[in-house]
Amino acid sequence: MSTNEYTPIIGLEIHVEMRTNSKMFCGCPAEHFGAEPNSHTCPVCLGLPGALPVANGEAIKRTVKIGLALGCSIAEESKFDRKNYFYPDLPKGYQISQYDQPLCYEGLVHTDSGDVRITRVHLEEDTAKLQHVTLTPDQMKAANVEHADVSLLDFNRSGVPLVEIVTEPDIKTGAQAREFGKLLVQTLRYLGVSDCDMEKGSLRLEANISVQSEEEKAAGKLPNYKVEVKNLNSFRFLERAIDFEIERHTAMRRAGETPTQETRGWNDDRSVTFSQRSKEEAEDYRYFPDPDLPPLYLSQELVTEIGESLPELPQAAYIRLQSGYGLSAQNAEVFTAEREVLLAGEQLLQAAQKSELEPQTVANDVVNKKVETWILDAERVSSAPPEEVAAEVKKVLQTIAKARQTESIPAEEVHAIMDEIASTADGKDAIEKYRSGKVQVIGFLMGQLMRKLQKKVDAGEVKQVLENYLQND
Ligand SMILES: [Zn+2]
């Protein structure tokens, strides 16, 4: 199968729920996971008439943080718009979002298989949550409903700050999409803006996929269709769904057909995508500026201040650990997996540098579990007080240093050195004395041997190897 005949054109849309204290436009707690349904609500997030929204400043700052970390420009002026559509989880009949003036735009992210441009990063509010359940006869009676199958609404999620990150269609493979997604999550976690927990729905992935013919490519045109794959709740599913779609589209286009413009889902059991709804025409959301919210003006000073507050980002740390401590790429990856791990891990590397141990060998022992420690366990290090981390660092180094001292010396190495010693007049003499029964000369031979070994080794062990040499040779 020819692979160059059609070029995959893939863009991602990623929604990230932010863990701010309060919701986007009201004072209700933003935490909704596991809370009693409809316990975090007020007239604003229930969409009651006359209730007025007030924008959450912390959510705006966090969005700017994300934009800066993704290399975006930050809009000096932006605004909130109403996106109008009807759905039971949207009580106002519109979602407050950003249309033509997003907070952040034109960013860039480097992946191993090429750059991915960021179109925009904007801020909006999440919807309520629908739950489809079957009631027991008792529950039906209590709720005074005639049908057992009902849909319940929980407004705890309504109005939670949601950031949407949109990429240009620069991605070419499922693997690249996966790499980009993982890097994005790692970055967002470093920034501390979201837990990005896909199981809790804090991170939602969508991919827009089409394949471009040689002619379209030559003419600089994008294909006249695209398929959206939604509700992908893991990076593995994202990768597999994209690769499946690339093959499906290529086969169809080769046969002279155009894939239907539609939304599809991923069935992992069958390893296929399936049609959810066709999307022949673009939806008309009748966007207009929200009259209840003033435009947003961000001063250059504030943007600079936010920029200066950014932590070192994972890609930079990954490079620095290799150049600064001589870590292998693989170990640097482990040490930078999470920001908490990097902070604790670097304490270990610095302490190793100050001791006689080499940081890269210490890193190696820790990564390869030659020493038992929780220093790279993100959950453990983030909950441990600083003095506990410091004590753990000390313990790890002591364990490794001790292991080094009793490092076993290969018998061949001892034998080679003994052959050398035996070739000198003093050495030859001592060995002959030993073999004739004057075993106390072993002290002299040990001294010679240890000087030549130049390593911290267990003397008892070396003596044993030496005795074997003297008795057998
Ligand atoms: Zn509220």
mmCIF file of C-alpha atoms in Angstrom, residues 5-341:
data_model
loop_
_atom_site.group_PDB
_atom_site.id
_atom_site.type_symbol
_atom_site.label_atom_id
_atom_site.label_comp_id
_atom_site.label_asym_id
_atom_site.label_seq_id
_atom_site.Cartn_x
_atom_site.Cartn_y
_atom_site.Cartn_z
ATOM 1 C CA GLU A 5 -0.491 9.235 -1.991
ATOM 2 C CA TYR A 6 -2.681 10.861 0.704
ATOM 3 C CA THR A 7 -1.446 13.102 3.505
ATOM 4 C CA PRO A 8 -3.274 12.916 6.852
ATOM 5 C CA ILE A 9 -4.489 16.306 8.070
ATOM 6 C CA ILE A 10 -5.253 16.142 11.785
ATOM 7 C CA GLY A 11 -6.153 18.827 14.274
ATOM 8 C CA LEU A 12 -7.031 18.412 17.943
ATOM 9 C CA GLU A 13 -9.525 20.141 20.196
ATOM 10 C CA ILE A 14 -8.901 19.613 23.869
ATOM 11 C CA HIS A 15 -11.161 20.704 26.694
ATOM 12 C CA VAL A 16 -9.605 21.081 30.110
ATOM 13 C CA GLU A 17 -11.587 21.669 33.269
ATOM 14 C CA MET A 18 -9.781 23.929 35.704
ATOM 15 C CA ARG A 19 -9.641 23.284 39.418
ATOM 16 C CA THR A 20 -10.219 26.831 40.610
ATOM 17 C CA ASN A 21 -11.887 27.346 43.995
ATOM 18 C CA SER A 22 -15.061 28.816 42.527
ATOM 19 C CA LYS A 23 -16.918 28.476 39.234
ATOM 20 C CA MET A 24 -16.397 30.661 36.157
ATOM 21 C CA PHE A 25 -19.161 33.192 36.721
ATOM 22 C CA CYS A 26 -20.407 32.648 40.297
ATOM 23 C CA GLY A 27 -19.084 31.840 43.758
ATOM 24 C CA CYS A 28 -20.155 28.178 43.885
ATOM 25 C CA PRO A 29 -17.365 25.619 44.501
ATOM 26 C CA ALA A 30 -15.902 24.386 41.200
ATOM 27 C CA GLU A 31 -15.189 20.931 42.628
ATOM 28 C CA HIS A 32 -18.016 18.690 41.440
ATOM 29 C CA PHE A 33 -16.624 15.177 41.428
ATOM 30 C CA GLY A 34 -18.279 13.033 44.082
ATOM 31 C CA ALA A 35 -20.353 15.904 45.521
ATOM 32 C CA GLU A 36 -24.039 15.489 46.395
ATOM 33 C CA PRO A 37 -25.922 16.278 43.114
ATOM 34 C CA ASN A 38 -27.109 19.896 42.808
ATOM 35 C CA SER A 39 -25.428 20.923 46.062
ATOM 36 C CA HIS A 40 -23.053 23.428 44.380
ATOM 37 C CA THR A 41 -25.559 25.682 42.672
ATOM 38 C CA CYS A 42 -26.929 29.224 42.713
ATOM 39 C CA PRO A 43 -29.165 31.349 40.438
ATOM 40 C CA VAL A 44 -26.215 32.109 38.109
ATOM 41 C CA CYS A 45 -25.155 28.531 37.365
ATOM 42 C CA LEU A 46 -28.766 27.333 37.325
ATOM 43 C CA GLY A 47 -29.404 29.919 34.611
ATOM 44 C CA LEU A 48 -32.266 31.625 36.447
ATOM 45 C CA PRO A 49 -33.629 34.789 34.805
ATOM 46 C CA GLY A 50 -32.044 38.002 36.020
ATOM 47 C CA ALA A 51 -28.962 36.374 37.558
ATOM 48 C CA LEU A 52 -25.754 38.201 36.573
ATOM 49 C CA PRO A 53 -22.399 36.554 35.858
ATOM 50 C CA VAL A 54 -19.087 37.897 37.204
ATOM 51 C CA ALA A 55 -15.925 36.553 35.545
ATOM 52 C CA ASN A 56 -13.466 34.577 37.687
ATOM 53 C CA GLY A 57 -10.113 36.419 37.644
ATOM 54 C CA GLU A 58 -8.118 33.370 38.699
ATOM 55 C CA ALA A 59 -9.533 31.352 35.775
ATOM 56 C CA ILE A 60 -8.487 34.137 33.383
ATOM 57 C CA LYS A 61 -4.952 34.177 34.829
ATOM 58 C CA ARG A 62 -4.675 30.403 34.533
ATOM 59 C CA THR A 63 -5.785 30.544 30.898
ATOM 60 C CA VAL A 64 -3.069 33.135 30.220
ATOM 61 C CA LYS A 65 -0.572 30.802 31.937
ATOM 62 C CA ILE A 66 -1.588 27.966 29.612
ATOM 63 C CA GLY A 67 -1.336 30.267 26.591
ATOM 64 C CA LEU A 68 2.147 31.451 27.551
ATOM 65 C CA ALA A 69 3.336 27.892 28.236
ATOM 66 C CA LEU A 70 2.144 26.911 24.738
ATOM 67 C CA GLY A 71 3.990 29.829 23.160
ATOM 68 C CA CYS A 72 0.843 31.844 22.387
ATOM 69 C CA SER A 73 0.361 35.569 22.040
ATOM 70 C CA ILE A 74 -1.978 36.998 24.653
ATOM 71 C CA ALA A 75 -4.800 39.273 23.517
ATOM 72 C CA GLU A 76 -4.714 42.701 25.119
ATOM 73 C CA GLU A 77 -8.416 42.881 24.507
ATOM 74 C CA SER A 78 -10.796 39.943 24.472
ATOM 75 C CA LYS A 79 -14.427 39.279 25.324
ATOM 76 C CA PHE A 80 -17.018 36.665 26.199
ATOM 77 C CA ASP A 81 -19.693 35.642 23.694
ATOM 78 C CA ARG A 82 -22.891 33.698 23.915
ATOM 79 C CA LYS A 83 -22.961 30.433 21.972
ATOM 80 C CA ASN A 84 -26.652 29.706 21.481
ATOM 81 C CA TYR A 85 -28.026 26.197 21.306
ATOM 82 C CA PHE A 86 -30.652 24.156 23.069
ATOM 83 C CA TYR A 87 -29.808 21.200 25.233
ATOM 84 C CA PRO A 88 -31.202 20.108 28.623
ATOM 85 C CA ASP A 89 -27.773 20.463 30.298
ATOM 86 C CA LEU A 90 -27.620 24.141 29.306
ATOM 87 C CA PRO A 91 -30.307 25.961 31.306
ATOM 88 C CA LYS A 92 -29.664 29.449 29.897
ATOM 89 C CA GLY A 93 -30.063 28.270 26.290
ATOM 90 C CA TYR A 94 -26.519 29.464 25.612
ATOM 91 C CA GLN A 95 -23.008 28.751 26.788
ATOM 92 C CA ILE A 96 -20.682 31.623 27.654
ATOM 93 C CA SER A 97 -17.605 31.116 25.504
ATOM 94 C CA GLN A 98 -15.175 33.162 23.421
ATOM 95 C CA TYR A 99 -15.769 33.466 19.689
ATOM 96 C CA ASP A 100 -13.624 35.818 17.621
ATOM 97 C CA GLN A 101 -11.375 37.246 20.347
ATOM 98 C CA PRO A 102 -9.872 34.350 22.320
ATOM 99 C CA LEU A 103 -7.571 35.132 25.245
ATOM 100 C CA CYS A 104 -4.595 33.371 23.627
ATOM 101 C CA TYR A 105 -3.719 32.724 19.977
ATOM 102 C CA GLU A 106 -0.958 31.521 17.618
ATOM 103 C CA GLY A 107 1.187 29.259 19.781
ATOM 104 C CA LEU A 108 3.639 26.493 18.957
ATOM 105 C CA VAL A 109 4.494 23.132 20.514
ATOM 106 C CA HIS A 110 7.478 20.988 19.474
ATOM 107 C CA THR A 111 7.001 17.232 19.219
ATOM 108 C CA ASP A 112 9.587 14.655 18.102
ATOM 109 C CA SER A 113 7.746 14.255 14.811
ATOM 110 C CA GLY A 114 7.310 17.930 14.006
ATOM 111 C CA ASP A 115 5.906 21.218 15.241
ATOM 112 C CA VAL A 116 2.225 21.626 16.068
ATOM 113 C CA ARG A 117 0.848 25.141 15.839
ATOM 114 C CA ILE A 118 -1.759 26.205 18.384
ATOM 115 C CA THR A 119 -4.641 28.109 16.828
ATOM 116 C CA ARG A 120 -6.170 29.396 20.026
ATOM 117 C CA VAL A 121 -6.729 28.877 23.735
ATOM 118 C CA HIS A 122 -9.995 30.254 25.027
ATOM 119 C CA LEU A 123 -12.061 30.227 28.180
ATOM 120 C CA GLU A 124 -15.668 29.089 28.557
ATOM 121 C CA GLU A 125 -18.000 27.435 31.054
ATOM 122 C CA ASP A 126 -18.835 23.759 31.389
ATOM 123 C CA THR A 127 -22.388 22.456 31.085
ATOM 124 C CA ALA A 128 -24.439 20.537 33.645
ATOM 125 C CA LYS A 129 -24.301 16.746 33.577
ATOM 126 C CA LEU A 130 -27.041 14.443 32.308
ATOM 127 C CA GLN A 131 -27.394 11.023 33.845
ATOM 128 C CA HIS A 132 -29.649 8.404 32.260
ATOM 129 C CA VAL A 133 -30.973 5.976 34.881
ATOM 130 C CA THR A 134 -33.678 3.362 35.389
ATOM 131 C CA LEU A 135 -35.743 3.902 38.524
ATOM 132 C CA THR A 136 -37.110 1.161 40.785
ATOM 133 C CA PRO A 137 -40.928 1.144 41.319
ATOM 134 C CA ASP A 138 -40.397 2.737 44.751
ATOM 135 C CA GLN A 139 -38.237 5.500 43.288
ATOM 136 C CA MET A 140 -40.833 6.110 40.538
ATOM 137 C CA LYS A 141 -43.494 6.510 43.166
ATOM 138 C CA ALA A 142 -41.380 8.852 45.280
ATOM 139 C CA ALA A 143 -40.469 10.974 42.238
ATOM 140 C CA ASN A 144 -44.038 10.882 40.937
ATOM 141 C CA VAL A 145 -43.044 9.827 37.392
ATOM 142 C CA GLU A 146 -44.748 7.385 35.022
ATOM 143 C CA HIS A 147 -41.693 5.959 33.267
ATOM 144 C CA ALA A 148 -38.812 4.024 34.766
ATOM 145 C CA ASP A 149 -36.222 5.358 32.294
ATOM 146 C CA VAL A 150 -35.452 8.936 33.210
ATOM 147 C CA SER A 151 -32.726 11.498 32.682
ATOM 148 C CA LEU A 152 -31.426 13.295 35.748
ATOM 149 C CA LEU A 153 -29.614 16.601 35.744
ATOM 150 C CA ASP A 154 -26.778 17.535 38.075
ATOM 151 C CA PHE A 155 -25.900 21.240 37.975
ATOM 152 C CA ASN A 156 -22.736 20.951 40.078
ATOM 153 C CA ARG A 157 -20.635 20.993 36.886
ATOM 154 C CA SER A 158 -22.639 23.832 35.326
ATOM 155 C CA GLY A 159 -20.387 26.890 35.069
ATOM 156 C CA VAL A 160 -17.091 25.204 35.982
ATOM 157 C CA PRO A 161 -14.224 26.973 34.120
ATOM 158 C CA LEU A 162 -13.321 25.136 30.942
ATOM 159 C CA VAL A 163 -10.360 25.908 28.695
ATOM 160 C CA GLU A 164 -10.448 24.890 25.057
ATOM 161 C CA ILE A 165 -7.149 24.363 23.259
ATOM 162 C CA VAL A 166 -7.359 24.119 19.467
ATOM 163 C CA THR A 167 -4.438 23.094 17.236
ATOM 164 C CA GLU A 168 -3.843 23.746 13.555
ATOM 165 C CA PRO A 169 -4.196 20.569 11.422
ATOM 166 C CA ASP A 170 -0.447 19.905 11.628
ATOM 167 C CA ILE A 171 -0.558 16.395 13.067
ATOM 168 C CA LYS A 172 0.224 13.533 10.706
ATOM 169 C CA THR A 173 -0.137 10.323 12.719
ATOM 170 C CA GLY A 174 -1.923 8.837 15.688
ATOM 171 C CA ALA A 175 1.422 8.492 17.460
ATOM 172 C CA GLN A 176 2.153 12.204 17.047
ATOM 173 C CA ALA A 177 -1.300 13.095 18.408
ATOM 174 C CA ARG A 178 -0.604 10.894 21.407
ATOM 175 C CA GLU A 179 2.802 12.489 21.986
ATOM 176 C CA PHE A 180 1.305 15.963 21.717
ATOM 177 C CA GLY A 181 -1.514 15.081 24.113
ATOM 178 C CA LYS A 182 0.823 13.607 26.709
ATOM 179 C CA LEU A 183 3.118 16.612 26.534
ATOM 180 C CA LEU A 184 0.151 18.936 26.905
ATOM 181 C CA VAL A 185 -1.094 17.123 30.001
ATOM 182 C CA GLN A 186 2.390 17.120 31.499
ATOM 183 C CA THR A 187 2.647 20.873 30.881
ATOM 184 C CA LEU A 188 -0.793 21.608 32.359
ATOM 185 C CA ARG A 189 0.091 19.584 35.454
ATOM 186 C CA TYR A 190 3.390 21.458 35.830
ATOM 187 C CA LEU A 191 1.386 24.682 35.696
ATOM 188 C CA GLY A 192 -0.944 23.337 38.383
ATOM 189 C CA VAL A 193 -4.029 24.507 36.496
ATOM 190 C CA SER A 194 -5.851 21.188 36.214
ATOM 191 C CA ASP A 195 -5.515 17.583 37.352
ATOM 192 C CA CYS A 196 -6.231 16.525 33.727
ATOM 193 C CA ASP A 197 -7.911 13.378 35.025
ATOM 194 C CA MET A 198 -9.572 11.798 31.990
ATOM 195 C CA GLU A 199 -11.588 9.384 34.086
ATOM 196 C CA LYS A 200 -13.194 12.297 35.918
ATOM 197 C CA GLY A 201 -13.743 14.109 32.626
ATOM 198 C CA SER A 202 -11.291 16.921 33.445
ATOM 199 C CA LEU A 203 -9.670 16.379 30.062
ATOM 200 C CA ARG A 204 -11.645 15.612 26.893
ATOM 201 C CA LEU A 205 -10.129 14.876 23.517
ATOM 202 C CA GLU A 206 -11.495 15.401 20.032
ATOM 203 C CA ALA A 207 -9.693 14.897 16.736
ATOM 204 C CA ASN A 208 -10.593 16.374 13.343
ATOM 205 C CA ILE A 209 -9.348 14.087 10.624
ATOM 206 C CA SER A 210 -9.173 14.114 6.834
ATOM 207 C CA VAL A 211 -6.686 12.972 4.196
ATOM 208 C CA GLN A 212 -5.372 15.252 1.468
ATOM 209 C CA SER A 213 -4.752 14.129 -2.127
ATOM 210 C CA GLU A 214 -1.607 14.984 -4.098
ATOM 211 C CA GLU A 215 -3.620 17.421 -6.215
ATOM 212 C CA GLU A 216 -5.091 19.193 -3.197
ATOM 213 C CA LYS A 217 -1.633 19.403 -1.682
ATOM 214 C CA ALA A 218 -0.156 20.870 -4.882
ATOM 215 C CA ALA A 219 -2.962 23.443 -5.020
ATOM 216 C CA GLY A 220 -2.505 24.282 -1.331
ATOM 217 C CA LYS A 221 -6.068 23.238 -0.582
ATOM 218 C CA LEU A 222 -7.417 21.338 2.397
ATOM 219 C CA PRO A 223 -9.824 18.442 1.736
ATOM 220 C CA ASN A 224 -13.476 19.514 1.447
ATOM 221 C CA TYR A 225 -14.588 17.357 4.384
ATOM 222 C CA LYS A 226 -13.488 16.431 7.871
ATOM 223 C CA VAL A 227 -14.531 13.792 10.354
ATOM 224 C CA GLU A 228 -14.650 14.577 14.031
ATOM 225 C CA VAL A 229 -13.919 11.767 16.484
ATOM 226 C CA LYS A 230 -15.258 12.615 19.918
ATOM 227 C CA ASN A 231 -15.342 11.252 23.454
ATOM 228 C CA LEU A 232 -11.893 9.718 23.373
ATOM 229 C CA ASN A 233 -10.997 9.115 26.985
ATOM 230 C CA SER A 234 -7.417 7.930 26.688
ATOM 231 C CA PHE A 235 -4.383 8.769 24.558
ATOM 232 C CA ARG A 236 -4.250 5.174 23.381
ATOM 233 C CA PHE A 237 -7.803 5.470 22.038
ATOM 234 C CA LEU A 238 -6.895 8.785 20.409
ATOM 235 C CA GLU A 239 -3.961 7.172 18.620
ATOM 236 C CA ARG A 240 -5.893 4.105 17.501
ATOM 237 C CA ALA A 241 -8.960 6.058 16.363
ATOM 238 C CA ILE A 242 -6.813 8.403 14.267
ATOM 239 C CA ASP A 243 -4.884 5.581 12.614
ATOM 240 C CA PHE A 244 -8.141 3.753 11.923
ATOM 241 C CA GLU A 245 -9.654 6.856 10.315
ATOM 242 C CA ILE A 246 -6.561 7.550 8.184
ATOM 243 C CA GLU A 247 -6.815 4.062 6.710
ATOM 244 C CA ARG A 248 -10.579 4.305 6.235
ATOM 245 C CA HIS A 249 -10.381 7.683 4.479
ATOM 246 C CA THR A 250 -7.452 6.640 2.296
ATOM 247 C CA ALA A 251 -9.294 3.522 1.111
ATOM 248 C CA MET A 252 -12.457 5.522 0.400
ATOM 249 C CA ARG A 253 -10.702 8.309 -1.449
ATOM 250 C CA ARG A 254 -8.702 5.809 -3.477
ATOM 251 C CA ALA A 255 -12.023 4.295 -4.546
ATOM 252 C CA GLY A 256 -13.216 7.740 -5.619
ATOM 253 C CA GLU A 257 -15.479 8.351 -2.616
ATOM 254 C CA THR A 258 -15.465 11.196 -0.081
ATOM 255 C CA PRO A 259 -15.967 10.264 3.578
ATOM 256 C CA THR A 260 -19.142 11.720 5.089
ATOM 257 C CA GLN A 261 -18.686 14.838 7.164
ATOM 258 C CA GLU A 262 -19.784 13.540 10.551
ATOM 259 C CA THR A 263 -19.065 12.967 14.219
ATOM 260 C CA ARG A 264 -17.806 9.511 15.124
ATOM 261 C CA GLY A 265 -17.030 7.637 18.327
ATOM 262 C CA TRP A 266 -14.441 4.942 19.094
ATOM 263 C CA ASN A 267 -15.339 1.376 20.012
ATOM 264 C CA ASP A 268 -12.242 -0.094 21.598
ATOM 265 C CA ASP A 269 -13.589 -3.632 21.901
ATOM 266 C CA ARG A 270 -14.050 -3.828 18.145
ATOM 267 C CA SER A 271 -11.178 -1.430 17.323
ATOM 268 C CA VAL A 272 -13.350 0.657 15.000
ATOM 269 C CA THR A 273 -14.874 4.121 14.867
ATOM 270 C CA PHE A 274 -18.634 4.365 14.395
ATOM 271 C CA SER A 275 -20.960 7.070 13.115
ATOM 272 C CA GLN A 276 -22.713 9.152 15.798
ATOM 273 C CA ARG A 277 -24.324 11.948 13.859
ATOM 274 C CA SER A 278 -23.838 13.450 10.445
ATOM 275 C CA LYS A 279 -22.761 17.046 10.256
ATOM 276 C CA GLU A 280 -23.456 18.058 6.672
ATOM 277 C CA GLU A 281 -23.875 21.726 7.497
ATOM 278 C CA ALA A 282 -21.944 23.859 9.912
ATOM 279 C CA GLU A 283 -23.986 24.517 13.032
ATOM 280 C CA ASP A 284 -25.152 28.088 13.486
ATOM 281 C CA TYR A 285 -24.666 29.149 17.079
ATOM 282 C CA ARG A 286 -25.646 32.784 16.478
ATOM 283 C CA TYR A 287 -22.692 34.010 18.540
ATOM 284 C CA PHE A 288 -22.903 37.523 19.946
ATOM 285 C CA PRO A 289 -21.036 39.367 22.722
ATOM 286 C CA ASP A 290 -22.456 38.687 26.169
ATOM 287 C CA PRO A 291 -24.032 42.007 27.219
ATOM 288 C CA ASP A 292 -23.706 41.084 30.920
ATOM 289 C CA LEU A 293 -19.911 40.801 30.803
ATOM 290 C CA PRO A 294 -17.599 43.721 30.031
ATOM 291 C CA PRO A 295 -14.714 43.267 27.560
ATOM 292 C CA LEU A 296 -11.458 42.011 29.085
ATOM 293 C CA TYR A 297 -8.390 44.226 28.979
ATOM 294 C CA LEU A 298 -5.123 42.629 30.055
ATOM 295 C CA SER A 299 -2.237 44.972 30.821
ATOM 296 C CA GLN A 300 1.240 44.109 29.559
ATOM 297 C CA GLU A 301 2.440 44.281 33.168
ATOM 298 C CA LEU A 302 0.000 41.588 34.260
ATOM 299 C CA VAL A 303 0.932 39.325 31.334
ATOM 300 C CA THR A 304 4.643 39.810 32.105
ATOM 301 C CA GLU A 305 4.013 39.068 35.758
ATOM 302 C CA ILE A 306 2.143 35.865 34.894
ATOM 303 C CA GLY A 307 4.939 34.900 32.476
ATOM 304 C CA GLU A 308 7.535 35.337 35.211
ATOM 305 C CA SER A 309 5.522 33.142 37.561
ATOM 306 C CA LEU A 310 5.623 30.157 35.191
ATOM 307 C CA PRO A 311 7.621 27.177 36.479
ATOM 308 C CA GLU A 312 10.325 25.569 34.356
ATOM 309 C CA LEU A 313 8.426 23.543 31.762
ATOM 310 C CA PRO A 314 8.902 19.784 31.240
ATOM 311 C CA GLN A 315 10.708 19.974 27.899
ATOM 312 C CA ALA A 316 13.240 22.481 29.262
ATOM 313 C CA ALA A 317 13.783 20.407 32.415
ATOM 314 C CA TYR A 318 14.236 17.258 30.316
ATOM 315 C CA ILE A 319 17.074 18.903 28.361
ATOM 316 C CA ARG A 320 18.638 20.504 31.444
ATOM 317 C CA LEU A 321 18.846 17.243 33.415
ATOM 318 C CA GLN A 322 20.745 15.666 30.539
ATOM 319 C CA SER A 323 23.198 18.524 30.043
ATOM 320 C CA GLY A 324 23.506 19.504 33.716
ATOM 321 C CA TYR A 325 23.762 16.109 35.400
ATOM 322 C CA GLY A 326 24.626 13.818 32.514
ATOM 323 C CA LEU A 327 21.382 11.859 32.819
ATOM 324 C CA SER A 328 20.393 9.559 29.963
ATOM 325 C CA ALA A 329 17.368 10.643 27.938
ATOM 326 C CA GLN A 330 15.376 7.774 29.399
ATOM 327 C CA ASN A 331 16.227 8.689 33.003
ATOM 328 C CA ALA A 332 15.614 12.400 32.332
ATOM 329 C CA GLU A 333 12.145 11.447 31.117
ATOM 330 C CA VAL A 334 11.399 9.603 34.350
ATOM 331 C CA PHE A 335 12.771 12.446 36.487
ATOM 332 C CA THR A 336 10.610 15.052 34.707
ATOM 333 C CA ALA A 337 7.358 13.068 34.514
ATOM 334 C CA GLU A 338 5.683 15.348 37.056
ATOM 335 C CA ARG A 339 6.786 18.616 38.599
ATOM 336 C CA GLU A 340 6.793 17.181 42.143
ATOM 337 C CA VAL A 341 9.030 14.354 40.943
#
